[in-house]
Coordinates of C-alpha atoms in Angstrom, one line a residue:
Chain A
M93 CA -119.8 -21.5 -90.9
F94 CA -122.0 -19.4 -88.7
P95 CA -121.8 -16.5 -88.2
K96 CA -120.7 -15.4 -91.7
P97 CA -116.9 -15.5 -91.9
I98 CA -115.5 -12.0 -91.3
E99 CA -113.3 -12.2 -94.4
K100 CA -116.4 -12.0 -96.5
Q101 CA -117.6 -8.9 -94.8
P102 CA -116.8 -5.4 -95.9
R103 CA -113.4 -4.1 -95.0
A104 CA -114.7 -1.7 -92.3
A105 CA -116.3 -4.6 -90.5
Q106 CA -113.1 -6.6 -90.6
I107 CA -111.2 -3.8 -89.1
T108 CA -113.8 -3.2 -86.4
Y109 CA -113.8 -6.9 -85.5
K110 CA -110.1 -7.1 -85.2
A111 CA -110.0 -4.0 -83.1
M112 CA -112.8 -5.3 -80.9
L113 CA -111.1 -8.6 -80.1
P114 CA -108.3 -7.3 -77.8
V115 CA -110.7 -4.8 -76.2
A116 CA -113.2 -7.5 -75.4
L117 CA -110.5 -9.7 -74.0
L118 CA -109.1 -6.9 -71.9
L119 CA -112.6 -6.3 -70.4
W120 CA -113.2 -10.0 -70.0
L121 CA -110.0 -10.7 -68.1
G122 CA -110.0 -7.2 -66.4
P123 CA -110.4 -8.4 -62.8
L124 CA -107.7 -11.0 -63.2
L125 CA -105.3 -8.5 -64.8
A126 CA -105.9 -6.2 -61.9
V127 CA -104.7 -8.9 -59.5
A128 CA -101.7 -9.5 -61.7
L129 CA -100.9 -5.8 -61.5
F130 CA -101.3 -5.8 -57.8
S131 CA -98.9 -8.7 -57.5
I132 CA -95.9 -6.7 -58.9
K133 CA -96.5 -3.5 -56.9
P134 CA -94.5 -2.5 -53.8
E135 CA -96.3 -2.3 -50.5
A136 CA -95.8 1.5 -50.5
D137 CA -98.2 1.9 -53.5
F138 CA -101.0 0.6 -51.3
T139 CA -100.3 2.8 -48.4
N140 CA -100.1 5.8 -50.7
A141 CA -103.5 4.7 -52.3
N142 CA -101.8 4.3 -55.7
Y143 CA -104.0 1.3 -56.5
W144 CA -104.5 1.6 -60.2
G145 CA -101.6 3.7 -61.4
M146 CA -98.3 2.3 -62.7
P147 CA -96.3 0.5 -60.0
S148 CA -93.9 3.0 -58.5
R149 CA -91.3 0.3 -59.0
F150 CA -91.3 -3.3 -60.0
E151 CA -91.5 -5.5 -56.9
G152 CA -92.7 -8.7 -58.6
A153 CA -89.6 -10.7 -57.7
F154 CA -89.7 -9.7 -54.1
N155 CA -93.5 -10.4 -53.7
Y156 CA -93.3 -13.8 -55.3
G157 CA -90.1 -14.5 -53.4
Q158 CA -92.0 -13.8 -50.2
V159 CA -94.7 -16.2 -51.3
F160 CA -92.3 -19.0 -52.1
F161 CA -89.7 -18.6 -49.3
N162 CA -91.4 -16.8 -46.5
S163 CA -94.8 -18.5 -46.1
D164 CA -96.5 -21.9 -46.0
M165 CA -97.4 -21.6 -49.7
P166 CA -94.8 -24.2 -51.0
R167 CA -96.2 -26.6 -48.5
Y168 CA -99.8 -26.1 -49.6
L169 CA -98.7 -26.4 -53.2
M170 CA -96.9 -29.7 -52.4
N171 CA -100.0 -30.9 -50.6
S172 CA -102.2 -30.0 -53.6
F173 CA -99.9 -32.1 -55.9
L174 CA -99.8 -35.0 -53.4
I175 CA -103.6 -35.0 -53.3
T176 CA -104.3 -34.3 -57.0
I177 CA -101.9 -36.8 -58.7
P178 CA -102.9 -39.9 -56.7
T179 CA -106.6 -39.0 -57.2
V180 CA -106.1 -38.8 -61.0
L181 CA -104.3 -42.1 -61.1
G182 CA -106.9 -43.8 -58.9
C183 CA -109.9 -42.4 -60.9
V184 CA -108.4 -43.4 -64.2
A185 CA -107.7 -46.9 -62.9
L186 CA -111.1 -47.5 -61.4
S187 CA -113.1 -45.9 -64.1
S188 CA -111.4 -47.5 -67.0
M189 CA -112.5 -50.8 -65.4
T190 CA -116.0 -49.7 -64.6
G191 CA -116.3 -48.0 -68.0
F192 CA -115.2 -51.2 -69.7
A193 CA -117.6 -53.3 -67.7
L194 CA -120.6 -51.1 -68.5
G195 CA -119.6 -50.4 -72.1
I196 CA -118.8 -53.9 -73.3
Y197 CA -121.0 -56.4 -71.4
K198 CA -124.7 -56.8 -71.7
F199 CA -126.4 -57.7 -68.4
K200 CA -129.6 -56.8 -66.9
S201 CA -128.6 -54.3 -64.3
N202 CA -126.1 -52.6 -66.6
I203 CA -128.0 -49.4 -67.3
W204 CA -129.1 -49.1 -63.6
I205 CA -125.6 -49.3 -62.3
F206 CA -124.6 -46.8 -65.0
F207 CA -127.4 -44.4 -63.9
M208 CA -126.4 -44.8 -60.3
F209 CA -122.9 -43.6 -61.2
V210 CA -124.3 -40.7 -63.1
A211 CA -126.9 -39.7 -60.5
G212 CA -124.3 -40.0 -57.7
N213 CA -122.0 -37.6 -59.6
F214 CA -124.7 -34.9 -59.5
V215 CA -125.6 -35.2 -55.8
P216 CA -125.0 -32.1 -53.7
F217 CA -121.8 -32.4 -51.6
Q218 CA -123.7 -31.4 -48.4
I219 CA -125.7 -34.6 -48.3
L220 CA -122.4 -36.5 -48.1
M221 CA -120.7 -34.2 -45.8
V222 CA -121.5 -35.5 -42.3
P223 CA -121.3 -39.2 -43.1
V224 CA -118.1 -38.9 -45.1
R225 CA -116.5 -36.8 -42.4
D226 CA -117.5 -39.4 -39.8
L227 CA -116.2 -42.2 -41.9
T228 CA -112.9 -40.4 -42.4
L229 CA -112.6 -39.8 -38.7
E230 CA -113.3 -43.4 -37.9
L231 CA -110.7 -44.5 -40.4
G232 CA -108.2 -42.2 -38.6
L233 CA -107.7 -40.3 -41.8
Y234 CA -109.2 -37.0 -40.8
N235 CA -106.8 -34.2 -41.6
T236 CA -104.6 -36.4 -43.8
K237 CA -104.1 -36.2 -47.5
T238 CA -105.0 -39.9 -47.8
G239 CA -108.5 -39.2 -46.4
L240 CA -109.1 -36.6 -49.0
V241 CA -107.7 -38.7 -51.8
L242 CA -109.9 -41.7 -51.0
F243 CA -113.0 -39.6 -51.1
H244 CA -112.0 -37.7 -54.3
I245 CA -111.3 -41.0 -56.1
A246 CA -114.7 -42.4 -55.0
F247 CA -116.7 -39.3 -56.0
Q248 CA -115.0 -38.6 -59.3
T249 CA -115.4 -42.2 -60.3
G250 CA -119.1 -41.3 -61.0
F251 CA -118.2 -38.8 -63.6
C252 CA -115.2 -40.8 -65.0
T253 CA -117.4 -43.9 -65.4
L254 CA -119.9 -41.8 -67.4
F255 CA -117.1 -40.6 -69.6
M256 CA -115.2 -43.9 -70.1
R257 CA -118.3 -45.9 -70.7
N258 CA -119.5 -43.6 -73.5
F259 CA -116.1 -43.6 -75.0
I260 CA -115.8 -47.4 -75.0
R261 CA -119.3 -47.7 -76.4
A262 CA -118.1 -45.8 -79.5
L263 CA -115.2 -48.2 -80.1
P264 CA -115.7 -50.8 -82.8
F265 CA -117.2 -53.8 -81.0
E266 CA -115.9 -56.2 -83.7
L267 CA -112.4 -55.9 -82.3
I268 CA -113.6 -57.5 -79.0
E269 CA -115.6 -60.2 -80.7
A270 CA -112.6 -61.1 -82.9
A271 CA -110.4 -61.3 -79.8
R272 CA -113.0 -63.5 -78.1
V273 CA -113.1 -65.9 -81.0
E274 CA -109.3 -66.2 -80.7
G275 CA -109.9 -67.3 -77.1
I276 CA -108.3 -64.4 -75.4
S277 CA -109.3 -63.9 -71.8
E278 CA -111.5 -61.0 -70.8
W279 CA -108.8 -59.5 -68.7
R280 CA -106.3 -59.6 -71.6
I281 CA -108.9 -58.1 -73.9
F282 CA -109.2 -55.2 -71.5
W283 CA -105.5 -54.8 -71.1
Y284 CA -104.2 -55.4 -74.6
V285 CA -107.1 -54.5 -76.9
V286 CA -109.3 -51.8 -75.2
L287 CA -106.9 -50.0 -72.9
P288 CA -104.5 -48.9 -75.7
L289 CA -107.5 -47.5 -77.6
M290 CA -108.6 -45.5 -74.6
K291 CA -105.5 -43.3 -74.5
P292 CA -107.3 -40.1 -75.7
A293 CA -110.1 -40.7 -73.1
I294 CA -107.5 -41.2 -70.3
A295 CA -105.7 -38.1 -71.3
A296 CA -108.9 -36.0 -71.4
L297 CA -110.0 -37.3 -68.0
S298 CA -106.6 -36.8 -66.4
V299 CA -106.4 -33.1 -67.2
L300 CA -110.0 -32.6 -66.3
I301 CA -109.8 -34.4 -62.9
F302 CA -106.5 -32.7 -62.2
T303 CA -108.3 -29.3 -62.6
F304 CA -111.4 -30.4 -60.6
I305 CA -109.4 -31.7 -57.7
W306 CA -106.8 -28.9 -57.7
N307 CA -109.6 -26.4 -57.4
D308 CA -111.7 -28.3 -54.8
Y309 CA -112.3 -26.2 -51.8
F310 CA -115.3 -27.6 -50.0
W311 CA -113.8 -31.0 -49.2
A312 CA -110.5 -29.5 -48.3
V313 CA -112.3 -27.5 -45.6
V314 CA -114.4 -30.4 -44.4
L315 CA -111.7 -33.0 -44.2
T316 CA -108.5 -31.2 -43.4
Q317 CA -107.3 -28.5 -41.1
G318 CA -103.7 -27.5 -40.9
A319 CA -100.7 -26.7 -43.1
E320 CA -99.5 -30.3 -43.0
S321 CA -102.4 -31.6 -45.1
Q322 CA -104.4 -28.7 -46.6
P323 CA -104.3 -28.1 -50.3
V324 CA -103.6 -24.6 -51.7
T325 CA -107.3 -23.6 -52.2
A326 CA -107.9 -23.9 -48.4
G327 CA -104.4 -22.8 -47.6
I328 CA -104.8 -19.5 -49.4
T329 CA -107.3 -18.4 -46.8
S330 CA -104.8 -18.9 -43.9
F331 CA -102.2 -17.3 -46.1
N332 CA -104.4 -14.3 -46.5
A333 CA -105.1 -14.2 -42.8
Q334 CA -101.4 -14.1 -42.2
F335 CA -100.8 -11.3 -44.7
R336 CA -104.0 -9.4 -44.1
A337 CA -104.1 -6.1 -46.0
A338 CA -100.8 -6.9 -47.8
Y339 CA -102.6 -6.9 -51.2
Q340 CA -99.4 -7.4 -53.2
L341 CA -98.7 -10.7 -51.4
M342 CA -102.3 -11.9 -51.4
S343 CA -102.3 -11.3 -55.2
A344 CA -99.1 -13.1 -55.8
G345 CA -100.4 -16.0 -53.7
S346 CA -103.6 -16.2 -55.6
I347 CA -101.7 -16.2 -58.9
V348 CA -99.4 -19.0 -57.7
A349 CA -102.4 -21.0 -56.5
A350 CA -104.2 -20.6 -59.8
L351 CA -101.2 -21.4 -62.0
P352 CA -100.9 -25.2 -62.2
P353 CA -104.3 -25.9 -63.7
V354 CA -103.9 -23.0 -66.1
A355 CA -100.6 -24.5 -67.2
M356 CA -102.2 -27.9 -67.5
F357 CA -105.0 -26.4 -69.6
F358 CA -102.6 -24.7 -72.0
L359 CA -100.4 -27.8 -72.4
M360 CA -103.3 -30.2 -73.0
Q361 CA -105.9 -28.0 -74.5
K362 CA -107.3 -30.4 -77.0
H363 CA -107.8 -33.1 -74.4
F364 CA -109.2 -30.7 -71.9
I365 CA -112.0 -29.5 -74.2
A366 CA -112.8 -33.0 -75.4
G367 CA -113.3 -33.9 -71.7
L368 CA -115.4 -30.9 -70.9
T369 CA -117.9 -31.5 -73.6
L370 CA -118.3 -35.0 -72.1
G371 CA -117.6 -36.4 -75.5
A372 CA -121.2 -35.6 -76.4
V373 CA -120.4 -32.6 -78.7
K374 CA -117.8 -33.6 -81.3
Chain B
M279 CA -108.5 -72.6 -51.1
S280 CA -106.6 -75.8 -51.5
A281 CA -104.3 -76.5 -54.4
V282 CA -106.5 -79.4 -55.5
D283 CA -109.5 -77.2 -56.4
V284 CA -107.6 -74.9 -58.6
P285 CA -107.9 -76.6 -62.0
E286 CA -111.6 -77.2 -61.5
Q287 CA -112.2 -73.6 -60.3
E288 CA -110.3 -72.3 -63.3
S289 CA -112.4 -74.2 -65.8
W290 CA -115.6 -73.0 -64.1
F291 CA -114.3 -69.5 -64.2
H292 CA -113.5 -70.1 -67.8
R293 CA -116.9 -71.2 -68.8
N294 CA -118.6 -68.4 -67.0
Q295 CA -116.0 -65.8 -67.8
Q296 CA -118.3 -63.4 -69.7
R297 CA -120.9 -63.5 -66.9
I298 CA -118.4 -62.9 -64.1
A299 CA -115.9 -60.6 -65.7
P300 CA -118.1 -57.4 -65.7
W301 CA -118.6 -57.8 -61.9
L302 CA -114.9 -58.2 -61.3
F303 CA -114.2 -55.1 -63.3
L304 CA -117.0 -53.2 -61.5
A305 CA -116.1 -54.4 -58.0
P306 CA -113.4 -51.8 -57.0
G307 CA -115.2 -48.8 -58.5
L308 CA -118.6 -49.9 -57.2
L309 CA -117.2 -50.5 -53.7
F310 CA -115.7 -47.1 -53.5
F311 CA -118.7 -45.4 -54.9
M312 CA -121.1 -47.2 -52.6
V313 CA -119.0 -46.5 -49.4
Y314 CA -118.4 -42.8 -50.1
V315 CA -121.4 -41.7 -52.1
I316 CA -124.5 -43.9 -52.2
I317 CA -124.5 -45.1 -48.6
P318 CA -123.8 -41.6 -47.2
V319 CA -126.9 -40.3 -49.0
F320 CA -129.0 -42.7 -47.0
Q321 CA -127.1 -42.1 -43.8
S322 CA -127.8 -38.4 -44.2
F323 CA -131.5 -39.1 -44.6
N324 CA -131.4 -41.1 -41.4
L325 CA -129.4 -38.6 -39.5
S326 CA -131.8 -35.9 -40.3
L327 CA -134.2 -37.6 -37.9
Y328 CA -131.8 -37.2 -35.0
E329 CA -130.3 -34.5 -32.9
W330 CA -126.6 -34.9 -32.8
D331 CA -123.6 -32.7 -31.9
G332 CA -121.1 -35.0 -33.6
L333 CA -119.6 -36.3 -30.4
G334 CA -122.1 -37.6 -27.9
A335 CA -125.1 -39.9 -28.4
A336 CA -127.6 -39.1 -31.1
E337 CA -131.1 -38.5 -30.0
Y338 CA -134.0 -39.6 -32.1
V339 CA -136.4 -36.6 -32.7
G340 CA -138.5 -37.8 -35.6
F341 CA -139.4 -34.9 -38.0
R342 CA -138.6 -32.2 -35.5
N343 CA -135.7 -30.9 -37.6
Y344 CA -138.0 -30.5 -40.5
E345 CA -140.6 -28.8 -38.3
D346 CA -138.0 -26.3 -37.2
L347 CA -137.0 -25.7 -40.8
Y348 CA -140.7 -25.1 -41.5
W349 CA -140.8 -22.5 -38.7
E350 CA -137.7 -20.8 -40.0
W351 CA -139.5 -20.7 -43.3
A352 CA -142.6 -19.3 -41.8
D353 CA -140.7 -16.6 -39.9
R354 CA -138.7 -15.6 -43.0
D355 CA -135.6 -16.7 -41.2
A356 CA -132.3 -18.1 -42.4
F357 CA -133.8 -21.1 -44.1
Y358 CA -136.2 -19.0 -46.0
I359 CA -133.4 -16.6 -47.1
S360 CA -131.2 -19.5 -48.2
L361 CA -134.0 -21.1 -50.2
K362 CA -134.9 -17.8 -51.8
N363 CA -131.3 -17.1 -52.7
N364 CA -131.0 -20.6 -54.2
L365 CA -133.9 -19.8 -56.5
I366 CA -132.2 -16.5 -57.5
W367 CA -129.0 -18.4 -58.2
L368 CA -130.8 -21.0 -60.3
L369 CA -132.6 -18.4 -62.4
L370 CA -129.8 -15.9 -62.9
Y371 CA -127.1 -18.5 -63.4
L372 CA -128.9 -19.7 -66.5
A373 CA -127.8 -16.4 -68.0
A374 CA -124.4 -18.1 -68.5
I375 CA -126.0 -20.1 -71.4
P376 CA -127.0 -17.3 -73.7
A377 CA -123.9 -15.3 -72.6
G378 CA -121.7 -18.2 -73.5
L379 CA -123.5 -18.6 -76.8
F380 CA -123.0 -14.9 -77.5
I381 CA -119.3 -15.0 -76.9
A382 CA -118.9 -18.2 -78.9
L383 CA -120.6 -16.6 -81.9
F384 CA -118.3 -13.6 -81.5
L385 CA -115.2 -15.8 -81.4
N386 CA -116.3 -18.3 -84.1
Q387 CA -114.1 -16.7 -86.8
T388 CA -110.8 -17.6 -88.4
V389 CA -108.7 -14.5 -88.1
W390 CA -105.1 -14.6 -87.1
G391 CA -104.5 -15.5 -83.4
I392 CA -108.1 -16.5 -82.8
R393 CA -107.1 -19.8 -81.1
L394 CA -105.2 -17.9 -78.5
Y395 CA -108.2 -15.6 -78.0
K396 CA -110.5 -18.6 -77.5
S397 CA -108.1 -20.1 -74.9
L398 CA -107.8 -16.8 -73.0
F399 CA -111.6 -16.3 -72.9
F400 CA -111.8 -19.7 -71.4
F401 CA -109.3 -18.8 -68.7
P402 CA -111.8 -18.0 -65.9
F403 CA -113.1 -21.5 -65.9
V404 CA -109.7 -23.1 -65.2
I405 CA -108.8 -21.1 -62.2
S406 CA -110.2 -22.1 -58.8
Q407 CA -113.4 -20.5 -57.5
V408 CA -111.5 -19.5 -54.5
V409 CA -109.3 -17.3 -56.6
V410 CA -112.3 -16.1 -58.6
G411 CA -113.9 -15.1 -55.2
L412 CA -110.8 -13.2 -54.1
V413 CA -110.5 -11.4 -57.5
F414 CA -114.1 -10.3 -57.3
T415 CA -114.0 -9.3 -53.7
W416 CA -111.3 -6.8 -54.7
F417 CA -113.3 -5.9 -57.8
Y418 CA -116.2 -4.8 -55.6
D419 CA -114.0 -3.3 -52.8
P420 CA -115.6 0.0 -51.7
T421 CA -112.3 1.8 -51.3
F422 CA -110.3 0.8 -54.3
G423 CA -112.3 -1.8 -56.3
L424 CA -112.3 -1.5 -60.1
L425 CA -116.1 -1.3 -60.1
N426 CA -116.1 1.8 -58.0
E427 CA -113.3 3.4 -60.0
F428 CA -115.6 2.8 -62.9
L429 CA -118.7 4.2 -61.3
G430 CA -116.6 7.2 -60.1
F431 CA -115.5 7.8 -63.7
F432 CA -119.1 8.1 -64.8
G433 CA -119.8 10.4 -61.8
L434 CA -121.8 7.8 -60.0
G435 CA -121.7 7.2 -56.2
R436 CA -119.8 4.4 -54.5
L437 CA -121.4 1.1 -54.1
N438 CA -120.5 -1.5 -51.4
V439 CA -121.8 -4.5 -53.2
L440 CA -120.8 -7.2 -50.8
G441 CA -121.7 -5.1 -47.7
D442 CA -125.3 -4.4 -48.8
E443 CA -128.0 -6.9 -48.3
R444 CA -129.8 -5.8 -51.4
F445 CA -126.9 -6.4 -53.8
V446 CA -124.8 -9.0 -52.2
T447 CA -126.3 -12.2 -53.7
Y448 CA -126.4 -10.6 -57.2
G449 CA -122.8 -9.6 -56.8
I450 CA -121.7 -13.1 -56.0
I451 CA -123.8 -14.6 -58.8
F452 CA -122.2 -12.2 -61.2
A453 CA -118.8 -13.4 -60.1
G454 CA -120.0 -17.0 -60.6
L455 CA -121.2 -16.2 -64.0
W456 CA -117.7 -15.4 -65.1
P457 CA -116.3 -18.9 -65.1
Q458 CA -119.7 -20.5 -65.9
T459 CA -120.1 -18.4 -69.1
A460 CA -116.6 -19.4 -70.1
Y461 CA -117.7 -23.1 -69.8
C462 CA -120.8 -22.6 -71.8
M463 CA -118.8 -20.7 -74.4
I464 CA -116.4 -23.6 -74.9
L465 CA -119.4 -26.0 -75.2
Y466 CA -120.9 -23.8 -77.9
L467 CA -117.6 -23.3 -79.8
T468 CA -117.2 -27.0 -80.0
G469 CA -120.8 -27.3 -81.1
L470 CA -120.5 -24.6 -83.7
N471 CA -117.6 -26.5 -85.2
A472 CA -119.8 -29.4 -86.0
V473 CA -122.7 -27.4 -87.5
D474 CA -123.5 -28.8 -91.0
P475 CA -122.3 -26.2 -93.5
E476 CA -124.8 -27.4 -96.2
Q477 CA -127.7 -26.6 -94.0
I478 CA -126.3 -23.1 -93.5
E479 CA -125.9 -22.7 -97.3
A480 CA -129.5 -24.0 -97.8
G481 CA -130.7 -21.5 -95.2
R482 CA -128.8 -18.7 -96.9
L483 CA -130.4 -19.5 -100.2
D484 CA -133.8 -19.4 -98.5
G485 CA -133.0 -15.9 -97.4
A486 CA -132.4 -16.7 -93.8
K487 CA -129.7 -14.7 -92.0
G488 CA -128.8 -13.3 -88.6
A489 CA -131.2 -14.1 -85.8
R490 CA -133.6 -16.1 -88.0
M491 CA -130.7 -18.3 -89.2
L492 CA -129.5 -18.7 -85.6
W493 CA -132.9 -19.6 -84.3
H494 CA -134.1 -22.0 -87.0
I495 CA -131.0 -23.6 -88.3
I496 CA -128.1 -23.2 -85.9
L497 CA -129.7 -23.6 -82.5
P498 CA -131.5 -26.9 -83.3
Q499 CA -128.1 -28.3 -84.3
L500 CA -126.6 -27.1 -81.1
R501 CA -129.0 -29.0 -78.9
P502 CA -126.5 -31.4 -77.4
A503 CA -124.3 -28.5 -76.4
T504 CA -127.3 -26.7 -74.9
F505 CA -128.3 -29.8 -73.0
I506 CA -124.9 -30.1 -71.4
A507 CA -124.7 -26.4 -70.7
F508 CA -128.0 -26.6 -69.0
V509 CA -126.9 -29.6 -66.9
V510 CA -123.6 -28.1 -65.7
T511 CA -125.2 -24.7 -65.1
I512 CA -128.0 -26.1 -62.9
I513 CA -125.6 -28.2 -61.0
G514 CA -123.2 -25.3 -60.6
A515 CA -125.9 -23.0 -59.3
L516 CA -127.1 -25.5 -56.7
R517 CA -123.5 -26.3 -55.6
S518 CA -122.6 -22.6 -55.1
F519 CA -120.5 -22.7 -51.9
D520 CA -116.9 -21.6 -52.6
L521 CA -117.7 -18.1 -53.7
I522 CA -120.1 -17.4 -50.8
S523 CA -117.6 -18.8 -48.3
I524 CA -114.7 -16.7 -49.7
M525 CA -116.6 -13.5 -50.5
T526 CA -119.0 -13.0 -47.7
Q527 CA -119.3 -16.1 -45.5
G528 CA -123.0 -15.8 -45.9
G529 CA -123.1 -12.2 -44.7
P530 CA -124.0 -9.4 -44.2
F531 CA -126.4 -10.7 -41.6
G532 CA -126.8 -14.0 -43.4
S533 CA -128.3 -12.3 -46.4
S534 CA -126.2 -14.1 -49.0
R535 CA -126.6 -17.7 -47.6
V536 CA -127.7 -20.5 -49.8
L537 CA -128.7 -24.0 -48.7
A538 CA -125.3 -25.4 -49.4
Y539 CA -123.6 -22.8 -47.3
Y540 CA -126.2 -22.7 -44.6
M541 CA -125.9 -26.4 -44.1
F542 CA -122.2 -26.2 -43.7
E543 CA -122.6 -23.3 -41.2
V544 CA -125.1 -25.2 -39.1
A545 CA -123.2 -28.5 -39.1
L546 CA -119.6 -27.4 -38.9
S547 CA -118.9 -23.9 -37.8
E548 CA -119.0 -21.6 -34.9
Y549 CA -122.7 -21.9 -34.6
G550 CA -122.1 -25.3 -33.1
F551 CA -122.2 -28.8 -34.5
R552 CA -125.8 -29.4 -35.2
M553 CA -125.3 -32.4 -37.5
G554 CA -128.9 -33.6 -37.6
Y555 CA -130.3 -30.2 -38.4
G556 CA -127.6 -29.8 -41.1
A557 CA -128.5 -33.2 -42.5
A558 CA -132.2 -32.0 -42.8
I559 CA -131.1 -29.0 -44.8
A560 CA -128.9 -31.2 -47.0
V561 CA -131.9 -33.5 -47.6
I562 CA -134.0 -30.5 -48.8
L563 CA -131.2 -29.5 -51.1
F564 CA -130.9 -33.0 -52.3
L565 CA -134.6 -33.3 -53.1
I566 CA -134.4 -30.1 -55.1
M567 CA -131.4 -31.5 -57.0
L568 CA -133.2 -34.8 -57.4
C569 CA -135.9 -33.2 -59.6
F570 CA -133.1 -32.1 -62.0
I571 CA -131.2 -35.4 -61.7
A572 CA -134.4 -37.3 -62.6
Y573 CA -134.9 -35.1 -65.6
F574 CA -131.3 -35.5 -66.8
L575 CA -131.5 -39.3 -66.4
W576 CA -134.8 -39.4 -68.2
S577 CA -133.2 -37.5 -71.1
M578 CA -130.3 -39.8 -71.2
Y579 CA -132.5 -42.9 -71.0
R580 CA -134.5 -41.8 -74.0
E581 CA -131.3 -41.1 -75.8
E582 CA -130.1 -44.6 -75.0
R583 CA -133.3 -46.2 -76.2
G584 CA -133.0 -44.1 -79.4
H585 CA -129.8 -45.8 -80.3

């Protein structure tokens, strides 16, 4: 193990290390903790310029109550879920098929199609912006959740295909050959042999795509406008405009907006990290 | 399709199953990807030769949009500033890689509670850049921001980072480095897990330790992690949009624009809908990205051949 395990260091070093950990963490998360502190302060603290002192009283319940019952926030959150979940399902469905096709079959254009998916995934959003916006307008899907979902599915398929294909490549190919000898059709091989083995990859992708899509801001701004379809990342700017200078509410709103992917991460940590390293680092 | 054909078709399908199956599996994904990603890239190239407000008829203007961009460049105008800022982003964003490695080395221990520490250090990557942007806007706030409280504590003057043309881009990049470092950290932590302990022992016997050990024995084994960190950091730097949009909207006086933001501003905001001109900016950004994409694909191709 590198660096040298701390247990093998002198006692002083061990104590220093253990003392440094919480300090480092506090510094690292400082800006975020500041927002958390803001979110439980009463409004009076800000007018009295008591920004960093102890809250004069605990107003967390009231502030978060305002966010949930007195603003468009629940609507934005709902929209985010209604955009994120179908996208995750769509991406997993499409990419387990494309990944299967590119991972199992040998045909001439295989690697080029694969590279096309990979390259497309790296493209700057701006080069897609005007045509995708036009297409969405033409389909009558501008300012709808469906319009956003369709685009997200398509774009994320690039990354997901990369991931799925590499995962399927690493599966034992003999399994598929054995099934073929048995005369099982290709579709059934996909459904009954390969798909069950892909569960870890599907889990990893789902958490990852959930986070990516939840946190998307650019496309939300380009393809949607009002509270009826905007996800929370875009909604928070209108929310902040509504509560301008009410720092305690803006803070509470930000925390609420950030929470779902954080919860997802903590629940599915192992899968999340496997996904982030693109399976390349084991 | 009449009922009579069915058995014959089925048997033809059966015989050619392995040739057709991949295309059937690819069809839906490929269709989506073509319509929403590949074709729009070419459409944007085409559009960059037109002048179009998004509503009326588009007027073909040849390379005039690019000429205008050239003049903006020559006059040190918005395009020049965006390009320059993009370069600064690219260079400084790379600091996330060594910083991530540093934190990973710091956390690669097995003391009590270390797993929770690792997760909490990773936190900034999971939250949306919009929230990161808000958090840092307040961090830099000239009246109450933590940064200024800090500077005040050391008897230093107040600094309006986001309101000052000299600092604004660096301030936003610093905010961006926060989640990006967390990402690189997790890549390296996973990589460090897989480092071969025997080689470390061998190195120790040869008297290597500290920085020499890191450089000669650990880093070569971390190459896959470094490669991915490099890829995601470059892409992240060139995609920088959210933070700028949230923190400064390109200001003050357009001094924190990058190409990605400038393009959006030109094509879709109060400056009017200059779609063709925006497309030309997007094409330039795309061409910059293409250099890196080509390099990534080339590396992947060699890797594939190696197998």
